[in-house]
Short mmCIF file of C-alpha atoms in Angstrom, two decimals:
data_model
loop_
_atom_site.label_atom_id
_atom_site.label_comp_id
_atom_site.label_asym_id
_atom_site.label_seq_id
_atom_site.Cartn_x
_atom_site.Cartn_y
_atom_site.Cartn_z
CA MET A 266 90.96 92.10 124.74
CA SER A 267 93.86 93.64 126.58
CA ALA A 268 96.14 96.17 124.93
CA GLU A 269 98.49 95.73 127.91
CA ASP A 270 98.83 92.01 127.17
CA GLY A 271 99.13 92.85 123.49
CA LYS A 272 102.09 95.13 124.21
CA LYS A 273 103.89 92.19 125.84
CA ILE A 274 103.26 90.09 122.72
CA PHE A 275 104.46 92.95 120.50
CA THR A 276 107.63 93.39 122.55
CA LYS A 277 108.37 89.66 122.40
CA ALA A 278 107.29 88.83 118.85
CA CYS A 279 107.21 92.02 116.77
CA ALA A 280 109.46 94.80 118.10
CA GLN A 281 112.61 93.25 116.69
CA CYS A 282 111.33 94.09 113.19
CA HIS A 283 108.65 96.80 113.67
CA THR A 284 108.16 100.18 115.34
CA VAL A 285 104.77 101.75 116.12
CA GLU A 286 105.41 105.40 116.97
CA LYS A 287 104.69 108.24 114.55
CA GLY A 288 107.84 108.93 112.58
CA GLY A 289 109.38 105.66 113.80
CA LYS A 290 112.00 104.10 111.58
CA HIS A 291 111.54 101.09 109.37
CA LYS A 292 113.48 98.04 110.47
CA GLN A 293 113.35 94.60 108.85
CA GLY A 294 109.61 95.35 108.66
CA PRO A 295 107.80 98.66 108.17
CA ASN A 296 106.87 101.18 110.83
CA LEU A 297 103.25 100.37 111.73
CA ASN A 298 102.02 103.86 112.59
CA GLY A 299 98.80 104.56 110.68
CA LEU A 300 98.35 100.84 109.97
CA PHE A 301 94.56 100.71 110.36
CA GLY A 302 92.82 101.81 107.18
CA ARG A 303 96.00 101.54 105.10
CA LYS A 304 96.29 99.17 102.16
CA THR A 305 98.97 96.46 102.12
CA GLY A 306 102.37 97.53 100.87
CA GLN A 307 101.79 101.26 101.37
CA ALA A 308 104.00 102.49 104.25
CA SER A 309 106.02 105.30 102.71
CA GLY A 310 109.72 104.58 102.34
CA PHE A 311 109.57 100.81 102.96
CA SER A 312 110.65 98.31 100.31
CA TYR A 313 107.77 95.82 100.05
CA THR A 314 107.58 92.61 98.07
CA GLN A 315 105.35 92.66 95.02
CA ALA A 316 103.09 90.19 96.85
CA ASN A 317 102.40 92.75 99.60
CA LYS A 318 101.77 95.53 97.10
CA ASP A 319 99.44 93.35 95.03
CA LYS A 320 97.38 91.90 97.92
CA GLY A 321 95.25 95.03 97.89
CA ILE A 322 93.42 94.56 101.19
CA THR A 323 92.96 97.25 103.80
CA TRP A 324 94.34 96.60 107.27
CA GLU A 325 91.53 96.40 109.81
CA GLU A 326 90.90 94.12 112.80
CA ASP A 327 89.47 91.30 110.67
CA THR A 328 92.24 91.30 108.03
CA LEU A 329 94.96 91.55 110.69
CA ASP A 330 93.43 88.60 112.55
CA ILE A 331 93.67 86.41 109.43
CA TYR A 332 97.16 87.69 108.56
CA LEU A 333 98.58 87.25 112.05
CA THR A 334 97.37 83.64 112.13
CA ASN A 335 99.71 82.71 109.26
CA PRO A 336 101.29 85.62 107.34
CA LYS A 337 102.85 83.51 104.58
CA LYS A 338 99.54 81.76 103.88
CA TYR A 339 97.59 85.04 103.69
CA ILE A 340 100.19 86.82 101.56
CA PRO A 341 102.26 84.19 99.72
CA GLY A 342 105.59 85.79 98.83
CA THR A 343 105.74 88.16 101.81
CA LYS A 344 109.20 88.58 103.29
CA MET A 345 107.79 88.60 106.82
CA VAL A 346 109.42 85.63 108.55
CA PHE A 347 107.05 85.57 111.55
CA ALA A 348 105.25 82.21 111.76
CA GLY A 349 102.05 83.65 113.21
CA LEU A 350 100.02 83.58 116.42
CA LYS A 351 97.86 80.48 116.70
CA LYS A 352 95.81 81.60 119.74
CA LYS A 353 92.88 83.87 118.92
CA LYS A 354 93.22 85.59 122.31
CA ASP A 355 96.86 86.49 121.59
CA ARG A 356 95.89 87.91 118.20
CA ALA A 357 93.02 89.91 119.73
CA ASN A 358 95.32 91.35 122.41
CA LEU A 359 98.01 92.24 119.86
CA ILE A 360 95.45 93.89 117.58
CA ALA A 361 94.08 95.88 120.56
CA TYR A 362 97.62 97.10 121.29
CA LEU A 363 98.26 97.96 117.64
CA LYS A 364 94.99 99.86 117.44
CA ASP A 365 96.00 101.98 120.45
CA SER A 366 99.68 102.43 119.62
CA THR A 367 99.54 103.09 115.86
CA ALA A 368 96.69 105.62 115.72
#
């Protein structure tokens, strides 16, 4: 896993809709600071779909890996338009970056 490679993926695929820094603003998607250990649909001040609120899982490496493969399949009704990352290595790198940058 490479957080450095994950940052490149984040910049290309995620940064248009998400921020990671503490106190970062919500965009089309929520700020991801504090993501690990948080339940779906719980970032303060972001307007989530009912599907995200009701999913009830806690974001950890394993749940993010499933979600990032195909977000709409994992949480039907999510408003996230991202199609997903098919390559396990890309997901692992992105998760490594998120773990570092959102703590």
